[in-house]
Short mmCIF file of N, CA, C and O in Angstrom, two decimals:
data_model
loop_
_atom_site.label_atom_id
_atom_site.label_comp_id
_atom_site.label_asym_id
_atom_site.label_seq_id
_atom_site.Cartn_x
_atom_site.Cartn_y
_atom_site.Cartn_z
N MET P 23 -2.03 -0.96 -14.22
CA MET P 23 -1.13 -1.85 -13.58
C MET P 23 0.08 -1.14 -12.88
O MET P 23 0.46 -1.43 -11.82
N ASP P 24 0.57 -0.10 -13.64
CA ASP P 24 1.69 0.74 -13.05
C ASP P 24 1.21 1.41 -11.74
O ASP P 24 2.03 1.49 -10.81
N ARG P 25 0.04 1.98 -11.72
CA ARG P 25 -0.38 2.59 -10.57
C ARG P 25 -0.58 1.57 -9.39
O ARG P 25 -0.20 1.82 -8.27
N TRP P 26 -1.06 0.33 -9.72
CA TRP P 26 -1.23 -0.65 -8.65
C TRP P 26 0.18 -0.97 -8.15
O TRP P 26 0.47 -1.18 -6.97
N ARG P 27 1.13 -1.21 -9.02
CA ARG P 27 2.57 -1.61 -8.70
C ARG P 27 3.22 -0.49 -7.78
O ARG P 27 3.84 -0.81 -6.80
N ARG P 28 3.03 0.78 -8.16
CA ARG P 28 3.59 1.86 -7.37
C ARG P 28 2.95 1.99 -6.05
O ARG P 28 3.63 2.07 -4.94
N SER P 29 1.71 1.82 -5.95
CA SER P 29 0.98 1.90 -4.62
C SER P 29 1.33 0.70 -3.83
O SER P 29 1.60 0.82 -2.66
N ALA P 30 1.47 -0.48 -4.39
CA ALA P 30 1.93 -1.65 -3.66
C ALA P 30 3.30 -1.56 -3.15
O ALA P 30 3.61 -1.88 -2.03
N PHE P 31 4.14 -0.95 -3.96
CA PHE P 31 5.49 -0.65 -3.51
C PHE P 31 5.59 0.29 -2.31
O PHE P 31 6.30 0.07 -1.43
N LEU P 32 4.75 1.39 -2.33
CA LEU P 32 4.76 2.28 -1.22
C LEU P 32 4.25 1.53 0.05
O LEU P 32 4.72 2.00 1.09
N LEU P 33 3.35 0.63 -0.19
CA LEU P 33 2.81 -0.04 1.04
C LEU P 33 3.98 -1.02 1.59
O LEU P 33 4.20 -1.08 2.80
N CYS P 34 4.61 -1.81 0.74
CA CYS P 34 5.44 -2.91 1.25
C CYS P 34 6.98 -2.61 1.16
O CYS P 34 7.74 -3.29 1.66
N GLN P 35 7.30 -1.53 0.40
CA GLN P 35 8.70 -1.12 0.24
C GLN P 35 9.68 -2.20 -0.36
O GLN P 35 10.79 -2.22 -0.09
N ASP P 36 9.12 -3.01 -1.18
CA ASP P 36 9.88 -3.92 -1.93
C ASP P 36 9.24 -4.29 -3.23
O ASP P 36 8.06 -4.68 -3.27
N TRP P 37 9.97 -4.08 -4.30
CA TRP P 37 9.37 -4.34 -5.68
C TRP P 37 8.93 -5.77 -5.89
O TRP P 37 7.95 -5.98 -6.56
N HIS P 38 9.59 -6.72 -5.40
CA HIS P 38 9.31 -8.09 -5.60
C HIS P 38 7.97 -8.44 -4.90
O HIS P 38 7.07 -9.15 -5.50
N THR P 39 7.75 -8.05 -3.70
CA THR P 39 6.63 -8.18 -2.99
C THR P 39 5.49 -7.39 -3.61
O THR P 39 4.30 -7.90 -3.72
N ALA P 40 5.81 -6.17 -4.07
CA ALA P 40 4.74 -5.38 -4.80
C ALA P 40 4.22 -6.17 -5.99
O ALA P 40 3.04 -6.16 -6.22
N ASP P 41 5.09 -6.77 -6.73
CA ASP P 41 4.72 -7.53 -7.94
C ASP P 41 3.85 -8.79 -7.48
O ASP P 41 2.84 -9.08 -8.13
N ASP P 42 4.17 -9.30 -6.39
CA ASP P 42 3.38 -10.48 -5.84
C ASP P 42 1.98 -10.10 -5.41
O ASP P 42 1.05 -10.73 -5.77
N VAL P 43 1.88 -8.95 -4.85
CA VAL P 43 0.65 -8.40 -4.30
C VAL P 43 -0.16 -7.97 -5.54
O VAL P 43 -1.38 -8.27 -5.61
N VAL P 44 0.35 -7.43 -6.49
CA VAL P 44 -0.39 -7.01 -7.67
C VAL P 44 -0.88 -8.38 -8.48
O VAL P 44 -2.05 -8.36 -8.85
N SER P 45 -0.05 -9.40 -8.47
CA SER P 45 -0.42 -10.56 -9.01
C SER P 45 -1.66 -11.23 -8.32
O SER P 45 -2.62 -11.73 -8.98
N VAL P 46 -1.54 -11.26 -6.95
CA VAL P 46 -2.66 -11.75 -6.21
C VAL P 46 -3.92 -11.00 -6.45
O VAL P 46 -5.02 -11.49 -6.52
N THR P 47 -3.80 -9.60 -6.59
CA THR P 47 -4.88 -8.69 -6.75
C THR P 47 -5.57 -9.06 -8.19
O THR P 47 -6.74 -9.18 -8.14
N VAL P 48 -4.76 -9.21 -9.15
CA VAL P 48 -5.32 -9.58 -10.52
C VAL P 48 -6.09 -10.90 -10.49
O VAL P 48 -7.19 -10.99 -10.99
N ALA P 49 -5.47 -11.94 -9.77
CA ALA P 49 -6.17 -13.23 -9.67
C ALA P 49 -7.45 -13.08 -8.91
O ALA P 49 -8.45 -13.68 -9.28
N LYS P 50 -7.53 -12.31 -7.84
CA LYS P 50 -8.76 -12.15 -7.05
C LYS P 50 -9.78 -11.34 -7.86
O LYS P 50 -10.98 -11.78 -7.82
N LEU P 51 -9.33 -10.35 -8.60
CA LEU P 51 -10.29 -9.67 -9.43
C LEU P 51 -10.88 -10.60 -10.51
O LEU P 51 -12.08 -10.49 -10.81
N TYR P 52 -10.00 -11.38 -11.07
CA TYR P 52 -10.46 -12.18 -12.14
C TYR P 52 -11.48 -13.21 -11.65
O TYR P 52 -12.49 -13.56 -12.23
N ARG P 53 -11.09 -13.88 -10.44
CA ARG P 53 -11.98 -14.84 -9.87
C ARG P 53 -13.31 -14.22 -9.43
O ARG P 53 -14.29 -14.98 -9.48
N ASN P 54 -13.38 -13.07 -8.98
CA ASN P 54 -14.63 -12.40 -8.59
C ASN P 54 -15.08 -11.32 -9.50
O ASN P 54 -15.50 -10.27 -9.05
N TRP P 55 -14.90 -11.54 -10.77
CA TRP P 55 -15.22 -10.35 -11.78
C TRP P 55 -16.68 -9.98 -11.66
O TRP P 55 -17.12 -8.79 -11.85
N ARG P 56 -17.62 -10.95 -11.41
CA ARG P 56 -18.99 -10.59 -11.39
C ARG P 56 -19.25 -9.47 -10.27
O ARG P 56 -19.94 -8.54 -10.54
N THR P 57 -18.60 -9.72 -9.12
CA THR P 57 -18.73 -8.67 -8.08
C THR P 57 -17.96 -7.37 -8.49
O THR P 57 -18.59 -6.30 -8.30
N ALA P 58 -16.77 -7.51 -8.94
CA ALA P 58 -15.91 -6.29 -9.31
C ALA P 58 -16.60 -5.58 -10.41
O ALA P 58 -16.65 -4.35 -10.41
N GLY P 59 -17.07 -6.29 -11.39
CA GLY P 59 -17.82 -5.64 -12.50
C GLY P 59 -19.05 -4.77 -12.11
O GLY P 59 -19.38 -3.86 -12.79
N ARG P 60 -19.65 -5.17 -11.04
CA ARG P 60 -20.84 -4.43 -10.59
C ARG P 60 -20.49 -3.30 -9.61
O ARG P 60 -21.51 -2.56 -9.29
N ALA P 61 -19.33 -3.16 -9.29
CA ALA P 61 -19.01 -2.11 -8.32
C ALA P 61 -19.21 -0.72 -8.92
O ALA P 61 -18.95 -0.51 -10.13
N ASP P 62 -19.56 0.23 -8.11
CA ASP P 62 -19.80 1.64 -8.63
C ASP P 62 -18.46 2.13 -9.06
O ASP P 62 -18.47 2.88 -10.05
N ASN P 63 -17.48 1.98 -8.35
CA ASN P 63 -16.12 2.58 -8.70
C ASN P 63 -15.17 1.37 -8.72
O ASN P 63 -14.63 0.92 -7.69
N ARG P 64 -14.90 0.91 -9.90
CA ARG P 64 -14.01 -0.21 -10.06
C ARG P 64 -12.55 -0.04 -9.63
O ARG P 64 -11.94 -0.87 -9.13
N ASP P 65 -12.12 1.24 -9.87
CA ASP P 65 -10.75 1.58 -9.40
C ASP P 65 -10.69 1.48 -7.83
O ASP P 65 -9.73 0.89 -7.30
N ALA P 66 -11.59 2.01 -7.12
CA ALA P 66 -11.54 1.87 -5.65
C ALA P 66 -11.67 0.49 -5.23
O ALA P 66 -11.09 0.02 -4.31
N TYR P 67 -12.52 -0.27 -5.96
CA TYR P 67 -12.84 -1.79 -5.53
C TYR P 67 -11.38 -2.49 -5.75
O TYR P 67 -10.90 -3.17 -4.85
N ALA P 68 -10.70 -2.21 -6.88
CA ALA P 68 -9.39 -2.86 -7.13
C ALA P 68 -8.38 -2.42 -6.07
O ALA P 68 -7.60 -3.22 -5.63
N GLN P 69 -8.37 -1.20 -5.67
CA GLN P 69 -7.45 -0.67 -4.72
C GLN P 69 -7.70 -1.34 -3.30
O GLN P 69 -6.75 -1.62 -2.66
N ARG P 70 -8.96 -1.51 -3.07
CA ARG P 70 -9.31 -2.23 -1.83
C ARG P 70 -8.80 -3.66 -1.84
O ARG P 70 -8.30 -4.09 -0.86
N VAL P 71 -8.99 -4.28 -2.94
CA VAL P 71 -8.47 -5.64 -3.10
C VAL P 71 -6.95 -5.71 -2.82
O VAL P 71 -6.39 -6.55 -2.08
N LEU P 72 -6.22 -4.81 -3.56
CA LEU P 72 -4.79 -4.62 -3.45
C LEU P 72 -4.34 -4.39 -2.05
O LEU P 72 -3.49 -5.08 -1.55
N THR P 73 -4.92 -3.45 -1.39
CA THR P 73 -4.60 -3.17 0.04
C THR P 73 -4.79 -4.30 0.94
O THR P 73 -3.86 -4.61 1.78
N ARG P 74 -5.88 -4.91 0.85
CA ARG P 74 -6.17 -6.12 1.67
C ARG P 74 -5.21 -7.23 1.39
O ARG P 74 -4.79 -7.99 2.28
N ALA P 75 -4.84 -7.39 0.04
CA ALA P 75 -3.97 -8.47 -0.27
C ALA P 75 -2.53 -8.18 0.44
O ALA P 75 -1.93 -9.06 0.86
N TRP P 76 -2.11 -6.93 0.38
CA TRP P 76 -0.84 -6.54 1.16
C TRP P 76 -1.01 -6.83 2.60
O TRP P 76 -0.08 -7.43 3.19
N LEU P 77 -2.05 -6.51 3.21
CA LEU P 77 -2.26 -6.76 4.61
C LEU P 77 -2.34 -8.21 4.97
O LEU P 77 -1.61 -8.58 5.97
N ASP P 78 -2.91 -8.95 4.06
CA ASP P 78 -2.87 -10.46 4.23
C ASP P 78 -1.45 -10.97 4.12
O ASP P 78 -1.00 -11.87 4.89
N GLU P 79 -0.63 -10.53 3.18
CA GLU P 79 0.76 -10.89 2.97
C GLU P 79 1.57 -10.56 4.24
O GLU P 79 2.35 -11.38 4.62
N ARG P 80 1.25 -9.48 4.86
CA ARG P 80 1.97 -9.09 6.15
C ARG P 80 1.74 -9.98 7.22
O ARG P 80 2.48 -10.11 8.22
N ARG P 81 0.49 -10.59 7.21
CA ARG P 81 0.11 -11.47 8.35
C ARG P 81 0.65 -12.85 8.28
O ARG P 81 0.62 -13.64 9.25
N ARG P 82 1.21 -13.23 7.14
CA ARG P 82 1.77 -14.57 7.00
C ARG P 82 2.97 -14.77 7.90
O ARG P 82 3.85 -14.03 8.02
N PRO P 83 2.94 -16.02 8.55
CA PRO P 83 3.87 -16.29 9.53
C PRO P 83 5.34 -16.40 8.98
O PRO P 83 6.32 -15.90 9.55
N TRP P 84 5.50 -16.89 7.70
CA TRP P 84 6.79 -16.95 7.18
C TRP P 84 7.42 -15.56 6.91
O TRP P 84 8.59 -15.31 6.87
N LYS P 85 6.58 -14.55 6.64
CA LYS P 85 7.12 -13.22 6.43
C LYS P 85 7.66 -12.73 7.57
O LYS P 85 8.62 -11.93 7.57
N ARG P 86 7.20 -13.02 8.87
CA ARG P 86 7.89 -12.57 10.14
C ARG P 86 9.21 -13.10 10.26
O ARG P 86 10.03 -12.48 10.94
N ARG P 87 9.42 -14.35 9.81
CA ARG P 87 10.72 -14.99 10.08
C ARG P 87 11.74 -14.63 9.07
O ARG P 87 12.90 -14.74 9.25
N GLU P 88 11.34 -14.33 7.82
CA GLU P 88 12.25 -14.07 6.72
C GLU P 88 12.85 -12.72 6.78
O GLU P 88 12.06 -11.74 6.86
N GLN P 89 14.09 -12.56 6.71
CA GLN P 89 14.80 -11.29 6.71
C GLN P 89 15.69 -11.14 5.54
O GLN P 89 16.48 -12.08 5.23
N ALA P 90 15.65 -9.98 4.85
CA ALA P 90 16.53 -9.76 3.65
C ALA P 90 17.95 -9.57 4.20
O ALA P 90 18.20 -8.94 5.20
N SER P 91 18.92 -10.19 3.52
CA SER P 91 20.30 -10.06 3.95
C SER P 91 21.09 -8.94 3.30
O SER P 91 22.04 -8.52 3.77
N ALA P 92 20.56 -8.57 2.17
CA ALA P 92 21.22 -7.43 1.39
C ALA P 92 20.11 -6.62 0.63
O ALA P 92 19.24 -7.23 0.09
N ALA P 93 20.34 -5.37 0.48
CA ALA P 93 19.38 -4.48 -0.30
C ALA P 93 19.86 -4.54 -1.71
O ALA P 93 21.10 -4.27 -2.04
N LEU P 94 19.08 -4.91 -2.73
CA LEU P 94 19.38 -4.99 -4.03
C LEU P 94 19.00 -3.63 -4.66
O LEU P 94 17.97 -3.00 -4.27
N PRO P 95 19.68 -3.03 -5.68
CA PRO P 95 19.31 -1.87 -6.28
C PRO P 95 18.07 -1.97 -7.05
O PRO P 95 17.79 -3.07 -7.74
N ASP P 96 17.16 -1.02 -6.99
CA ASP P 96 15.92 -0.98 -7.75
C ASP P 96 16.18 -0.37 -9.06
O ASP P 96 17.11 0.46 -9.33
N VAL P 97 15.22 -0.72 -10.04
CA VAL P 97 15.33 -0.29 -11.43
C VAL P 97 14.72 1.19 -11.33
O VAL P 97 13.71 1.39 -10.59
N ALA P 98 15.31 2.11 -12.08
CA ALA P 98 14.74 3.42 -12.07
C ALA P 98 13.41 3.54 -12.59
O ALA P 98 13.08 2.79 -13.57
N ALA P 99 12.64 4.41 -12.06
CA ALA P 99 11.12 4.59 -12.56
C ALA P 99 11.23 5.26 -13.90
O ALA P 99 12.24 5.91 -14.21
N THR P 100 10.13 5.24 -14.68
CA THR P 100 10.04 5.80 -15.90
C THR P 100 10.10 7.41 -15.73
O THR P 100 10.57 8.06 -16.72
N ASP P 101 9.57 7.94 -14.69
CA ASP P 101 9.55 9.29 -14.48
C ASP P 101 10.23 9.61 -13.13
O ASP P 101 9.64 9.79 -12.16
N PRO P 102 11.63 9.82 -13.09
CA PRO P 102 12.38 9.95 -11.84
C PRO P 102 12.08 11.34 -11.20
O PRO P 102 12.36 11.54 -10.02
N GLU P 103 11.45 12.26 -11.89
CA GLU P 103 11.19 13.61 -11.34
C GLU P 103 9.97 13.62 -10.35
O GLU P 103 9.74 14.57 -9.70
N THR P 104 9.11 12.63 -10.41
CA THR P 104 7.89 12.57 -9.49
C THR P 104 8.23 12.60 -8.04
O THR P 104 7.54 13.14 -7.35
N VAL P 105 9.20 11.98 -7.65
CA VAL P 105 9.67 11.99 -6.29
C VAL P 105 11.15 12.29 -6.22
O VAL P 105 11.96 11.53 -6.84
N THR P 106 11.52 13.29 -5.60
CA THR P 106 12.95 13.69 -5.66
C THR P 106 13.86 12.95 -4.74
O THR P 106 14.96 12.67 -5.13
N ASP P 107 13.37 12.44 -3.58
CA ASP P 107 14.16 11.70 -2.73
C ASP P 107 13.46 10.30 -2.40
O ASP P 107 12.91 10.22 -1.34
N ARG P 108 13.56 9.33 -3.39
CA ARG P 108 13.00 8.03 -3.16
C ARG P 108 13.39 7.32 -1.86
O ARG P 108 12.69 6.81 -1.17
N GLU P 109 14.69 7.34 -1.65
CA GLU P 109 15.19 6.59 -0.49
C GLU P 109 14.71 7.24 0.81
O GLU P 109 14.31 6.52 1.75
N GLY P 110 14.75 8.54 0.80
CA GLY P 110 14.18 9.25 1.98
C GLY P 110 12.72 8.95 2.30
O GLY P 110 12.25 8.69 3.40
N LEU P 111 11.95 8.92 1.19
CA LEU P 111 10.49 8.62 1.35
C LEU P 111 10.39 7.12 1.80
O LEU P 111 9.57 6.83 2.68
N ALA P 112 11.17 6.20 1.25
CA ALA P 112 11.06 4.77 1.58
C ALA P 112 11.48 4.61 3.17
O ALA P 112 10.73 3.86 3.89
N VAL P 113 12.53 5.38 3.61
CA VAL P 113 12.89 5.28 4.97
C VAL P 113 11.67 5.74 5.91
O VAL P 113 11.39 5.16 6.91
N LEU P 114 11.10 6.85 5.53
CA LEU P 114 9.97 7.49 6.29
C LEU P 114 8.82 6.52 6.31
O LEU P 114 8.29 6.24 7.40
N LEU P 115 8.52 5.93 5.18
CA LEU P 115 7.34 4.99 5.19
C LEU P 115 7.60 3.73 5.99
O LEU P 115 6.76 3.17 6.73
N ARG P 116 8.91 3.21 5.96
CA ARG P 116 9.25 2.10 6.80
C ARG P 116 9.20 2.34 8.24
O ARG P 116 9.02 1.34 8.94
N SER P 117 9.28 3.63 8.65
CA SER P 117 9.20 3.86 10.10
C SER P 117 7.84 3.78 10.65
O SER P 117 7.61 3.78 11.97
N LEU P 118 6.81 3.60 9.79
CA LEU P 118 5.42 3.55 10.20
C LEU P 118 4.99 2.09 10.26
O LEU P 118 5.49 1.17 9.63
N GLY P 119 3.93 1.84 11.04
CA GLY P 119 3.37 0.57 11.10
C GLY P 119 2.56 0.25 9.85
O GLY P 119 2.19 1.18 9.12
N PRO P 120 2.11 -0.94 9.59
CA PRO P 120 1.44 -1.24 8.28
C PRO P 120 0.15 -0.56 8.19
O PRO P 120 -0.22 -0.04 7.09
N LYS P 121 -0.71 -0.42 9.19
CA LYS P 121 -2.00 0.25 9.13
C LYS P 121 -1.81 1.74 8.88
O LYS P 121 -2.40 2.30 7.95
N GLN P 122 -0.89 2.39 9.64
CA GLN P 122 -0.57 3.86 9.36
C GLN P 122 -0.08 4.07 7.90
O GLN P 122 -0.45 5.01 7.26
N ARG P 123 0.79 3.19 7.48
CA ARG P 123 1.37 3.30 6.17
C ARG P 123 0.28 3.18 5.15
O ARG P 123 0.20 3.92 4.26
N ALA P 124 -0.57 2.20 5.33
CA ALA P 124 -1.70 2.03 4.34
C ALA P 124 -2.61 3.21 4.22
O ALA P 124 -3.00 3.77 3.22
N VAL P 125 -2.91 3.75 5.41
CA VAL P 125 -3.76 4.97 5.54
C VAL P 125 -3.18 6.12 4.87
O VAL P 125 -3.78 6.81 4.05
N LEU P 126 -1.86 6.46 5.17
CA LEU P 126 -1.25 7.55 4.52
C LEU P 126 -1.01 7.35 3.03
O LEU P 126 -1.17 8.39 2.23
N VAL P 127 -0.68 6.22 2.57
CA VAL P 127 -0.56 6.00 1.17
C VAL P 127 -1.85 6.11 0.40
O VAL P 127 -2.03 6.84 -0.57
N LEU P 128 -2.97 5.67 0.91
CA LEU P 128 -4.30 5.86 0.35
C LEU P 128 -4.78 7.26 0.44
O LEU P 128 -5.26 7.74 -0.68
N ARG P 129 -4.51 7.91 1.50
CA ARG P 129 -5.04 9.34 1.67
C ARG P 129 -4.21 10.24 0.92
O ARG P 129 -4.76 11.17 0.13
N TYR P 130 -2.86 10.21 0.98
CA TYR P 130 -2.05 11.25 0.38
C TYR P 130 -1.33 10.99 -0.89
O TYR P 130 -0.94 11.80 -1.64
N TYR P 131 -1.16 9.69 -1.20
CA TYR P 131 -0.42 9.25 -2.41
C TYR P 131 -1.56 9.05 -3.51
O TYR P 131 -1.49 9.55 -4.58
N LEU P 132 -2.59 8.26 -3.15
CA LEU P 132 -3.72 7.82 -4.00
C LEU P 132 -4.83 8.86 -3.95
O LEU P 132 -5.81 8.77 -4.74
N ASP P 133 -4.73 9.85 -3.13
CA ASP P 133 -5.70 10.90 -3.02
C ASP P 133 -7.26 10.40 -2.70
O ASP P 133 -8.17 10.95 -3.31
N CYS P 134 -7.22 9.24 -1.94
CA CYS P 134 -8.58 8.80 -1.56
C CYS P 134 -9.19 9.62 -0.46
O CYS P 134 -8.39 10.15 0.41
N SER P 135 -10.48 9.77 -0.39
CA SER P 135 -11.17 10.40 0.62
C SER P 135 -11.08 9.63 1.94
O SER P 135 -10.80 8.46 1.99
N VAL P 136 -11.47 10.17 3.06
CA VAL P 136 -11.51 9.53 4.30
C VAL P 136 -12.57 8.34 4.21
O VAL P 136 -12.09 7.22 4.62
N ALA P 137 -13.61 8.61 3.59
CA ALA P 137 -14.63 7.54 3.45
C ALA P 137 -14.18 6.45 2.49
O ALA P 137 -14.37 5.27 2.82
N GLU P 138 -13.55 6.76 1.42
CA GLU P 138 -13.00 5.77 0.57
C GLU P 138 -11.82 4.93 1.15
O GLU P 138 -11.84 3.73 1.09
N THR P 139 -11.01 5.63 1.99
CA THR P 139 -9.99 4.92 2.71
C THR P 139 -10.53 3.87 3.71
O THR P 139 -10.12 2.77 3.91
N ALA P 140 -11.51 4.40 4.44
CA ALA P 140 -12.23 3.56 5.37
C ALA P 140 -12.89 2.29 4.79
O ALA P 140 -12.75 1.20 5.29
N GLN P 141 -13.50 2.51 3.66
CA GLN P 141 -14.11 1.42 2.94
C GLN P 141 -13.09 0.44 2.39
O GLN P 141 -13.23 -0.78 2.55
N ILE P 142 -11.93 0.88 1.91
CA ILE P 142 -10.83 0.09 1.33
C ILE P 142 -10.28 -0.75 2.48
O ILE P 142 -10.14 -2.04 2.18
N LEU P 143 -10.06 -0.22 3.53
CA LEU P 143 -9.39 -0.93 4.70
C LEU P 143 -10.41 -1.61 5.52
O LEU P 143 -9.93 -2.41 6.47
N GLY P 144 -11.68 -1.41 5.40
CA GLY P 144 -12.62 -2.01 6.29
C GLY P 144 -12.61 -1.45 7.74
O GLY P 144 -12.82 -2.29 8.59
N ILE P 145 -12.32 -0.19 7.84
CA ILE P 145 -12.26 0.46 9.29
C ILE P 145 -13.18 1.64 9.15
O ILE P 145 -13.73 2.02 8.24
N SER P 146 -13.36 2.26 10.41
CA SER P 146 -14.29 3.35 10.50
C SER P 146 -13.58 4.58 10.03
O SER P 146 -12.40 4.69 9.97
N THR P 147 -14.36 5.66 9.70
CA THR P 147 -13.76 6.89 9.31
C THR P 147 -12.91 7.53 10.39
O THR P 147 -11.92 8.21 10.28
N GLY P 148 -13.41 7.40 11.70
CA GLY P 148 -12.69 7.94 12.83
C GLY P 148 -11.32 7.25 12.89
O GLY P 148 -10.35 7.95 13.22
N THR P 149 -11.25 5.97 12.68
CA THR P 149 -9.93 5.30 12.70
C THR P 149 -9.02 5.82 11.57
O THR P 149 -7.78 5.97 11.82
N VAL P 150 -9.59 6.11 10.53
CA VAL P 150 -8.68 6.69 9.36
C VAL P 150 -8.23 8.02 9.81
O VAL P 150 -7.01 8.31 9.61
N LYS P 151 -9.01 8.81 10.35
CA LYS P 151 -8.58 10.14 10.78
C LYS P 151 -7.47 10.03 11.87
O LYS P 151 -6.51 10.79 11.83
N SER P 152 -7.77 9.15 12.88
CA SER P 152 -6.77 9.06 13.95
C SER P 152 -5.40 8.41 13.46
O SER P 152 -4.30 8.91 13.87
N GLN P 153 -5.49 7.44 12.59
CA GLN P 153 -4.24 6.86 12.02
C GLN P 153 -3.52 7.82 11.15
O GLN P 153 -2.28 7.86 11.05
N SER P 154 -4.35 8.72 10.37
CA SER P 154 -3.63 9.77 9.67
C SER P 154 -2.91 10.73 10.51
O SER P 154 -1.75 11.00 10.23
N ALA P 155 -3.62 11.18 11.53
CA ALA P 155 -3.00 12.11 12.43
C ALA P 155 -1.75 11.57 13.14
O ALA P 155 -0.67 12.23 13.19
N ARG P 156 -1.84 10.32 13.63
CA ARG P 156 -0.69 9.59 14.27
C ARG P 156 0.45 9.35 13.31
O ARG P 156 1.66 9.47 13.61
N GLY P 157 0.12 8.96 12.09
CA GLY P 157 1.07 8.54 11.14
C GLY P 157 1.89 9.92 10.81
O GLY P 157 3.10 9.82 10.68
N LEU P 158 1.18 10.96 10.46
CA LEU P 158 1.71 12.20 10.19
C LEU P 158 2.69 12.70 11.35
O LEU P 158 3.81 13.23 11.08
N ALA P 159 2.16 12.57 12.57
CA ALA P 159 2.97 13.03 13.80
C ALA P 159 4.27 12.07 13.81
O ALA P 159 5.28 12.61 14.13
N ASN P 160 4.07 10.89 13.58
CA ASN P 160 5.31 9.98 13.58
C ASN P 160 6.30 10.42 12.53
O ASN P 160 7.46 10.35 12.77
N LEU P 161 5.82 10.66 11.32
CA LEU P 161 6.63 11.17 10.27
C LEU P 161 7.41 12.43 10.68
O LEU P 161 8.56 12.62 10.41
N ARG P 162 6.65 13.34 11.23
CA ARG P 162 7.25 14.64 11.70
C ARG P 162 8.41 14.37 12.69
O ARG P 162 9.42 14.98 12.73
N ALA P 163 8.12 13.48 13.69
CA ALA P 163 8.97 13.15 14.71
C ALA P 163 10.33 12.48 14.13
O ALA P 163 11.43 12.81 14.44
N VAL P 164 10.18 11.66 13.14
CA VAL P 164 11.27 11.05 12.46
C VAL P 164 12.12 12.09 11.69
O VAL P 164 13.36 12.14 11.82
N VAL P 165 11.45 12.94 11.06
CA VAL P 165 12.11 13.96 10.19
C VAL P 165 12.78 14.93 11.10
O VAL P 165 13.93 15.37 10.78
N THR P 166 12.21 15.30 12.19
CA THR P 166 12.85 16.36 13.09
C THR P 166 13.78 15.73 14.19
O THR P 166 14.43 16.49 14.86
N GLY P 167 13.82 14.39 14.13
CA GLY P 167 14.74 13.74 15.05
C GLY P 167 14.23 13.73 16.55
O GLY P 167 15.05 13.45 17.36
N GLN P 168 12.96 13.74 16.66
CA GLN P 168 12.47 13.77 18.04
C GLN P 168 11.87 12.37 18.41
O GLN P 168 11.13 12.28 19.41
N SER P 169 12.17 11.28 17.75
CA SER P 169 11.64 10.08 18.02
C SER P 169 12.36 9.34 19.18
O SER P 169 13.46 9.56 19.42
#
């Protein structure tokens, strides 16, 4: 559950939404356990459900209208040494579009292969490669100030 919550946070940049996405994921896995139980790689199947739940959450019309009025402080993680500059990482990830963010989180944070990422997101391997390249280029441009 912690891994799901962390990866959901990296995708959506909000702990409350991450908790919602994980809850939806657990409910979907419970409802479809026969299918999930037969999967060759249950972790990859669950990550696919989580990522698609987040993408579905992004498509909701009310989400586009609602804007947060103030940033609330997050609770410190159990191991603060894993990421040295959390806010910097969050800003960089927020600068990407949802698909690029999903591809980069799956490829470089969760260490999924190109094929696994393509399967999770339901896109071609070529799209994963191009979104990875564009996402990394966008991150480089933000970091170097060339955007």
